[in-house]
XYZ file of C-alpha atoms in Angstrom:
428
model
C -17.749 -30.070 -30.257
C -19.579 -26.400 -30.209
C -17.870 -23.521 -29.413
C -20.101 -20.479 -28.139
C -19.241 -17.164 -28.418
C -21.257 -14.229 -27.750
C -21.001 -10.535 -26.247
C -22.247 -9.649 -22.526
C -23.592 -6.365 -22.507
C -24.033 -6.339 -18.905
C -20.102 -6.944 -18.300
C -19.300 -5.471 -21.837
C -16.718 -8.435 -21.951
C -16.994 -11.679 -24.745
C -18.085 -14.740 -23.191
C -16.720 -18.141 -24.614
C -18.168 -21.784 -23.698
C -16.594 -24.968 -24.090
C -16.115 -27.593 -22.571
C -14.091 -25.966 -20.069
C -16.164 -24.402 -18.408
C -17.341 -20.534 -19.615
C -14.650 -17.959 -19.081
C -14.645 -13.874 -19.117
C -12.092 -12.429 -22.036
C -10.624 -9.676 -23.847
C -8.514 -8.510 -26.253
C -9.162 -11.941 -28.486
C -8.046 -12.523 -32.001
C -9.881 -15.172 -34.683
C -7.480 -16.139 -37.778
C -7.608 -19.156 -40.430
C -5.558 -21.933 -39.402
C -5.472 -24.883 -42.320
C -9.232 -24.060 -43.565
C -9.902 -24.159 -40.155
C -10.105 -21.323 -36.840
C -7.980 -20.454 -33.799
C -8.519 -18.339 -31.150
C -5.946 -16.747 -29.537
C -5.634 -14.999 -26.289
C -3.304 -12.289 -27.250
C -2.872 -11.264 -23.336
C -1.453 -14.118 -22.396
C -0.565 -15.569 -26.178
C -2.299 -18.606 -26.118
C -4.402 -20.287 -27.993
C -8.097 -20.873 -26.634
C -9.202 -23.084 -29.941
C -7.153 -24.472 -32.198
C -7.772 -25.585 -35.669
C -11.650 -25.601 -34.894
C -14.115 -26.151 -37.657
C -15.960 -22.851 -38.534
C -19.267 -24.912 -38.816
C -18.596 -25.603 -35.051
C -18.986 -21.948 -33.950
C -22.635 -20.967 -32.307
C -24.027 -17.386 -30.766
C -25.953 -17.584 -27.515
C -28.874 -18.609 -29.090
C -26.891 -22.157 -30.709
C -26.995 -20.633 -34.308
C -24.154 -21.553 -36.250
C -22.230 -18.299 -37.456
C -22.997 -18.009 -41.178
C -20.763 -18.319 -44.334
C -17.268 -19.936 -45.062
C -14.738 -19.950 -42.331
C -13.296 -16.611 -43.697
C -16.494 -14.909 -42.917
C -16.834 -16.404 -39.601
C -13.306 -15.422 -38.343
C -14.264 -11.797 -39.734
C -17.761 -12.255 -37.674
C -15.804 -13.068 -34.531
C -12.933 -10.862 -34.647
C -15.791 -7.985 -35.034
C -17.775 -8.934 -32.368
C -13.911 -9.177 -30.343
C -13.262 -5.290 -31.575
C -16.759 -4.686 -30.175
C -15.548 -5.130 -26.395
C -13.405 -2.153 -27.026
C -14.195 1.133 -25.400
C -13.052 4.765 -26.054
C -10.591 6.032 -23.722
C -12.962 8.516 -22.096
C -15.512 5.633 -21.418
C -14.117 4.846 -17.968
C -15.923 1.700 -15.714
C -19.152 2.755 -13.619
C -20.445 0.361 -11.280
C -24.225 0.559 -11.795
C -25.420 -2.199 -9.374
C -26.901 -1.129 -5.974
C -24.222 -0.704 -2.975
C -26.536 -1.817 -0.481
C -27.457 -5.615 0.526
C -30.004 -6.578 3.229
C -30.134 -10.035 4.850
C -31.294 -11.620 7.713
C -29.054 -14.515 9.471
C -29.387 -17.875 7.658
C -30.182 -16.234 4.524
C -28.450 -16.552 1.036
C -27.015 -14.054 -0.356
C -27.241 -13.596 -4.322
C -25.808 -10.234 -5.465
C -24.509 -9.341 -8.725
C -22.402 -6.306 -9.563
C -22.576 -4.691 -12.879
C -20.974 -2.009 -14.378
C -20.754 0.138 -17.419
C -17.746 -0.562 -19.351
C -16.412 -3.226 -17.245
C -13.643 -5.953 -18.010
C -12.085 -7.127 -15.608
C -13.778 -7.367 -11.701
C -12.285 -7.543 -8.055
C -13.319 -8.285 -4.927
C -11.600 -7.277 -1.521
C -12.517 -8.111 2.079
C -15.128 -10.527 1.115
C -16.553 -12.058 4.967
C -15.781 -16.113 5.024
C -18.887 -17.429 3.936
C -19.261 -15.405 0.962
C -17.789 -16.593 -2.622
C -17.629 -15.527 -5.622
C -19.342 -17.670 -8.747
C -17.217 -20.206 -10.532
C -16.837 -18.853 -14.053
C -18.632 -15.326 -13.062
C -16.665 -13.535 -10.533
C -19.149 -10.673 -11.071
C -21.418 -13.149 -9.331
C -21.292 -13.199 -4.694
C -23.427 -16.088 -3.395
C -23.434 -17.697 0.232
C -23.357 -15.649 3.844
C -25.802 -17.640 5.009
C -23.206 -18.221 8.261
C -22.732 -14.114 8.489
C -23.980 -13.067 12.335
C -25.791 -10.029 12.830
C -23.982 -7.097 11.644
C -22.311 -4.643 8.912
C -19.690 -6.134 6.552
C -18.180 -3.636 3.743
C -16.243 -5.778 1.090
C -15.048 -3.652 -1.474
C -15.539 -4.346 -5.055
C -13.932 -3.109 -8.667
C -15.151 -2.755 -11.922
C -11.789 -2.273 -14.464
C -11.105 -1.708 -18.127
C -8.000 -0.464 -20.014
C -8.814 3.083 -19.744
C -9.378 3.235 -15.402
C -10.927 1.812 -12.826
C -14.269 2.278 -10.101
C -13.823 1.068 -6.985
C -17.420 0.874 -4.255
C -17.796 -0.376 -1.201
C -20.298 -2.573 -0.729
C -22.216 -2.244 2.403
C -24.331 -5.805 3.627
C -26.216 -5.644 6.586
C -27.207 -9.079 8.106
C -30.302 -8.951 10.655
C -31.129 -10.996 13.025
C -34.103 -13.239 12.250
C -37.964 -12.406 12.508
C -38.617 -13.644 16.255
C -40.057 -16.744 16.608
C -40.946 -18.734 19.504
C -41.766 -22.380 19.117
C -40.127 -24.606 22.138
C -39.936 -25.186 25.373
C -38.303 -27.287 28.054
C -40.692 -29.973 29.710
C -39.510 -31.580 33.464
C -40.667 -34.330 35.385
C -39.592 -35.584 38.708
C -35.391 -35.096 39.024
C -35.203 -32.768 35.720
C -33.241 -29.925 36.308
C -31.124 -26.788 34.503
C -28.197 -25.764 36.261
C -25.538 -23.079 36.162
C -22.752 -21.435 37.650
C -23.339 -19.344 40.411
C -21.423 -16.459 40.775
C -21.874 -13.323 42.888
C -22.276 -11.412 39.025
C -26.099 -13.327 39.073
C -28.550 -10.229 39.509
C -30.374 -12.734 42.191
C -27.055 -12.752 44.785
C -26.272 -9.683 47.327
C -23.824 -9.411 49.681
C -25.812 -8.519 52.675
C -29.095 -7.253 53.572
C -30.749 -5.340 50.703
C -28.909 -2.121 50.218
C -31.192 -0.297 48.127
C -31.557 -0.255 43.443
C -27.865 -2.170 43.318
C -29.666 -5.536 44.646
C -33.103 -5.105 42.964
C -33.792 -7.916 40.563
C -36.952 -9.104 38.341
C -37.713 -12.512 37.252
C -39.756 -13.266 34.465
C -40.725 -16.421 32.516
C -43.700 -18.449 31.007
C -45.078 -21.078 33.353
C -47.163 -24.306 32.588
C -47.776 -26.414 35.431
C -47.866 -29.874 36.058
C -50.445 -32.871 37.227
C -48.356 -33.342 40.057
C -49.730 -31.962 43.542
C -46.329 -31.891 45.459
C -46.476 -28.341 47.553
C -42.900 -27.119 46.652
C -42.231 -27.455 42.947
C -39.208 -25.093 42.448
C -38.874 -23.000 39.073
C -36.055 -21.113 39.981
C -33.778 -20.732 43.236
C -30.239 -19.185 43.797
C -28.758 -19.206 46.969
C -26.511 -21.454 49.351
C -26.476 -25.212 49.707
C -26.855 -25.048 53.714
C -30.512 -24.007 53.423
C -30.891 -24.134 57.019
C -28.350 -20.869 57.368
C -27.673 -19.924 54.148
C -29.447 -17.157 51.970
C -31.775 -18.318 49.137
C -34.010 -16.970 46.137
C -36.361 -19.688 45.816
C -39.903 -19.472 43.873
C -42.279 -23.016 43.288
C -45.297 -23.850 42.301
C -47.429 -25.450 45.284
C -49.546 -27.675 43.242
C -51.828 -28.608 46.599
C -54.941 -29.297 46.294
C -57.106 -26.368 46.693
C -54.141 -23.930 46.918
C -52.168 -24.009 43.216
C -50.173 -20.611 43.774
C -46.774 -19.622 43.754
C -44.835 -18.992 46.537
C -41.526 -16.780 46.843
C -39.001 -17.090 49.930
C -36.625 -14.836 50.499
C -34.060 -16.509 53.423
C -33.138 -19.642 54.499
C -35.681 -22.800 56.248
C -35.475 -21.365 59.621
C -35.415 -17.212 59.035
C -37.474 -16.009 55.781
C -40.433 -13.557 54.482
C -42.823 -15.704 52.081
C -45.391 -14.250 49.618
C -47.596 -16.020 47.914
C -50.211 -15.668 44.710
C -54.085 -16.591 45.062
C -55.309 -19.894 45.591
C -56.342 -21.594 42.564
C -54.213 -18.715 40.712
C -52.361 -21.311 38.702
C -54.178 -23.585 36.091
C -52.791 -27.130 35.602
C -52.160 -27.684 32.132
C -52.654 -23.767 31.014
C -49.711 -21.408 30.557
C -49.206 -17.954 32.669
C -46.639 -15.318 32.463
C -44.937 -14.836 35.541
C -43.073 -11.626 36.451
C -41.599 -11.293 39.751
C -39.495 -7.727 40.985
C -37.649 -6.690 43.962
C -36.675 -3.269 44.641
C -32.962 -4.340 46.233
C -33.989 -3.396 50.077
C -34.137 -4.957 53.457
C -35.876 -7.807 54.221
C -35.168 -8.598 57.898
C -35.124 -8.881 60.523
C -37.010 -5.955 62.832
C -40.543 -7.294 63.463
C -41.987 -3.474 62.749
C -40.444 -3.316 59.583
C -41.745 -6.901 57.853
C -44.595 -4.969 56.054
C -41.868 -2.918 54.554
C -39.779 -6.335 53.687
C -42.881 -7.546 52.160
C -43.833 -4.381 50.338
C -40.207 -4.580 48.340
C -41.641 -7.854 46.338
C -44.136 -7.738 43.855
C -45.345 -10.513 41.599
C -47.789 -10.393 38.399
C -49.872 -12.784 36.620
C -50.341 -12.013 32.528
C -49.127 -8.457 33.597
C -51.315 -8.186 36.441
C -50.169 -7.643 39.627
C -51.820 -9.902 42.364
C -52.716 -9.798 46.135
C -50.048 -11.824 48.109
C -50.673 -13.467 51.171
C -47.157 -12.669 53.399
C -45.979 -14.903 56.307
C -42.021 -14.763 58.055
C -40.083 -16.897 60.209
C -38.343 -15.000 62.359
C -38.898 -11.767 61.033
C -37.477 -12.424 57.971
C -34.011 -12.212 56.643
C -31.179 -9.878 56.881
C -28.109 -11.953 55.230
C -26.817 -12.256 51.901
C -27.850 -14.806 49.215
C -24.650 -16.567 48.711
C -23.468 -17.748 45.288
C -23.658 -21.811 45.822
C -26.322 -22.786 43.328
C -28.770 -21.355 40.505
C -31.009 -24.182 39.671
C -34.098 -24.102 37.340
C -36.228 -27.168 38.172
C -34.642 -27.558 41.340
C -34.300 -26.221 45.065
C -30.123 -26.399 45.059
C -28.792 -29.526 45.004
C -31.321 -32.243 45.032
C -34.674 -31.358 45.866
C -38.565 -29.721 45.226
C -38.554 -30.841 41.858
C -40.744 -29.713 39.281
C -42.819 -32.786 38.517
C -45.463 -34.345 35.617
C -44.455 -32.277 32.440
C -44.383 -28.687 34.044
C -42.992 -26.351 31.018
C -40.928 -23.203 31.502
C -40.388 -21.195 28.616
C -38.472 -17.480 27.915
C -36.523 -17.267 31.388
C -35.108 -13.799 31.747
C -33.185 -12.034 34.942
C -32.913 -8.595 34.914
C -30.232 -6.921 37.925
C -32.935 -4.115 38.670
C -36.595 -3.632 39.696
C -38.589 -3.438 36.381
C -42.317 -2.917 37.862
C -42.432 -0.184 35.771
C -41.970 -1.842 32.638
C -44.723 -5.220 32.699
C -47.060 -4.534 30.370
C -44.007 -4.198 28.006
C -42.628 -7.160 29.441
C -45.752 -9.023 29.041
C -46.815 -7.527 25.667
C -50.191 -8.333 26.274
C -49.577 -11.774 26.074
C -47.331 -12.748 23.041
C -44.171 -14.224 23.435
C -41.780 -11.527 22.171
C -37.982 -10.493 21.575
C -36.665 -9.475 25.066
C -33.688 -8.116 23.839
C -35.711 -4.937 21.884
C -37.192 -4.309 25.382
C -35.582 -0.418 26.730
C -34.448 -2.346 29.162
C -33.178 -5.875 28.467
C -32.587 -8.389 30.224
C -29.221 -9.220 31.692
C -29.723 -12.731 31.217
C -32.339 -14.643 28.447
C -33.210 -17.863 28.330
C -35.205 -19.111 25.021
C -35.379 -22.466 26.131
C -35.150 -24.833 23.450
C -35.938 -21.956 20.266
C -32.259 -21.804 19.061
C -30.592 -24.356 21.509
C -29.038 -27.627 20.966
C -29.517 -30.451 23.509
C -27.887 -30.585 26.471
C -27.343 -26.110 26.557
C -29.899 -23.821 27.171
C -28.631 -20.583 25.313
C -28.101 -17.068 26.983
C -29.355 -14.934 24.158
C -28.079 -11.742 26.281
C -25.448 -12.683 28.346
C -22.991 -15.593 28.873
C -24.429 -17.794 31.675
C -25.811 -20.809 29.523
C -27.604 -23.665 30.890
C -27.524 -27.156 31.216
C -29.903 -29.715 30.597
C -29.415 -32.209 33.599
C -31.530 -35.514 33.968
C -33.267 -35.043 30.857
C -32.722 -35.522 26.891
C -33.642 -33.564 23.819
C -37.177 -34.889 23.532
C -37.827 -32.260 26.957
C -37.163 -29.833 24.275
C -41.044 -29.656 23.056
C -43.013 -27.806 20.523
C -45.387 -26.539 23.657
C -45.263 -22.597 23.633
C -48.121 -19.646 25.023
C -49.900 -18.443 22.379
């Protein structure tokens, strides 16, 4: 069995192979043992190799160390003396104190040091390791969210110590947008409702505290049902009780969206150009309201009307207004916020409609669409000045049956449907 020995400049340390694996060591001793050679650990007094053939010895390149075995232990215990240091040469870590990763990544990092021995580690994140046999070595972190870690690491020899901090910064990853979530007839996302949802308000509008925007991608359907709901919030009772409701009215001849704000007997209803909405072909949808009234004085309804705005790939479009009873002046109670769905069980979206990149915002961003929009690319809402309080990749990041908040903590599920409505069908 070979034995190889050689120096590590980098680590200034001897390295020994065997069979055991390769090990960092100092302060070593070779001496003749029966025409034979031992290596002894004088640190911990023990032998390493005992009674060893000096023909079995090899450098790092597999060369056998020349001449008898007295010249060999003389070799070895000189290249042993060589991992000395002065006393003024204390340890200097060399090695940069900076790491950059993005999440999912690898991490491979090596310290080195002048002078170095012995090396430590401190505060090492779970997920990061050091390298059996070189403890010099940190691999892994690939688990490491988004942040700033600062393990501390030490280079050490018999004469002092330098101690760094080593700062790794984990990014998140490049954006990337490559799913969506597909529905046909009785697919639906659901949530909890809750009077935190930017789309509830206690009352009639009371000014910037009820504003809201929604935004989203939108591919519609074959199917020409009139009321094809893509998101609603709002009570159960929908003859009395408050909603948030926008559909798709896939009609013949009309193909808009509509928005009512209300309840089936007392509403204001916009809606988008005919023929506005291409079957098959996506559109980004952005829909604000500036948080005021909306009912129910018959000389204010162009004022209730004026407060919504919708745009089409960050245009803003003509809307064609109509009211039942002068509109509405209650609250939009917290019962249901459905995506696919008008509350509890109806006005599906139908025929492989996609939705894709859902976002609420609690506040009127009219001023900010053509950011929103980005001129049409898909983009990371979260960078926006103003994100989102709620984000919705659908399906980019999400595992079947939850739809992910990115943003905030109001996940969705999947109802009705499987993981194959999770598609690779995204604007481009």
């Amino acid at each position: 069995m070979s034995i190889k020995i050689f120096k590590d400049t980098e680590a200034n340390a001897v390295f020994i192979e065997d069979n055991n694996g390769a090990q960092f060591l100092n302060s070593l001793q070779a001496r003749v043992q029966s025409s034979a050679i031992s290596i002894l650990d004088l640190s911990r007094n023990i032998d390493l190799a005992t009674s060893v053939p000096h023909t079995d010895f090899i450098d790092e390149n597999d060369t056998v160390y020349a001449g008898d075995v007295t010249a060999v232990v003389n070799t070895l215990n000189s290249l042993f003396l060589s991992t000395g240091t002065p006393t003024s040469n204390v340890p200097v870590i060399t090695s940069t104190l900076t790491v950059n990763s993005v999440e999912g990544d690898v991490i491979n990092y090596e310290m080195i040091a002048t002078f170095g021995v012995g090396y430590e580690w401190t505060n090492l994140p779970a997920g990061l390791t050091t390298v059996e046999g070189n403890i010099r070595k940190l691999i892994g972190g690939s688990s490491l969210a988004a942040g700033t870690y600062t393990p501390t690491m030490k280079a050490i020899n018999y004469n002092g110590e330098d101690s760094e901090t080593l700062t790794i910064t984990i990014a998140n990853p490049a954006f990337s947008n490559t799913k969506s979530v597909k529905f046909n007839n009785n697919d639906y996302c659901d949530a909890a409702a809750s009077t935190a949802n930017p789309l509830h308000r206690a009352s009639n509008g009371a000014g910037s505290g009820d504003a809201w925007t929604i935004a989203c991608w939108f591919k519609a359907g074959t199917n020409t049902n009139s009321e094809q709901t893509i998101v609603m919030f709002g009570g159960g009772t929908q003859g009395s009780e408050g909603r948030v409701q926008l559909w798709h009215d896939g009609s013949t001849n009309d193909e808009h969206l509509r928005l009512r704000i209300g309840t089936d007997n007392d509403y204001i209803e916009l809606h988008t150009p005919d023929d506005g909405i291409v079957i098959g072909t996506w559109v980004h949808i952005v829909v604000t309201y500036d948080g005021g009234t909306t009912g129910d004085d018959q000389n204010d309804l162009s004022d209730y009307y004026g407060r919504f705005e919708i745009f089409l790939d960050g245009a803003s479009v003509t809307l064609t207004n109509s009211n039942s009873n002068d509109g509405w002046a209650g609250s939009i109670v917290d019962d249901f916020f459905t995506v696919g769905r008008n509350g509890s069980s109806s006005n599906y979206l139908r025929n492989n409609a996609n939705i894709d990149e859902l976002a609420l915002w609690a506040s009127d961003q009219t001023a900010n669409i053509a950011a929103i929009y980005n001129s049409g690319t898909p983009h990371d809402l979260s960078l926006l000045g103003t994100a989102p309080t709620h984000w919705w990749r659908m399906g980019d990041g999400d595992t079947f049956p939850t739809l992910t908040d990115s943003i905030g903590s109001l996940d969705l599920t999947m109802n009705s449907m499987t993981s194959a409505d999770i598609v690779n069908d995204v604007p481009s």
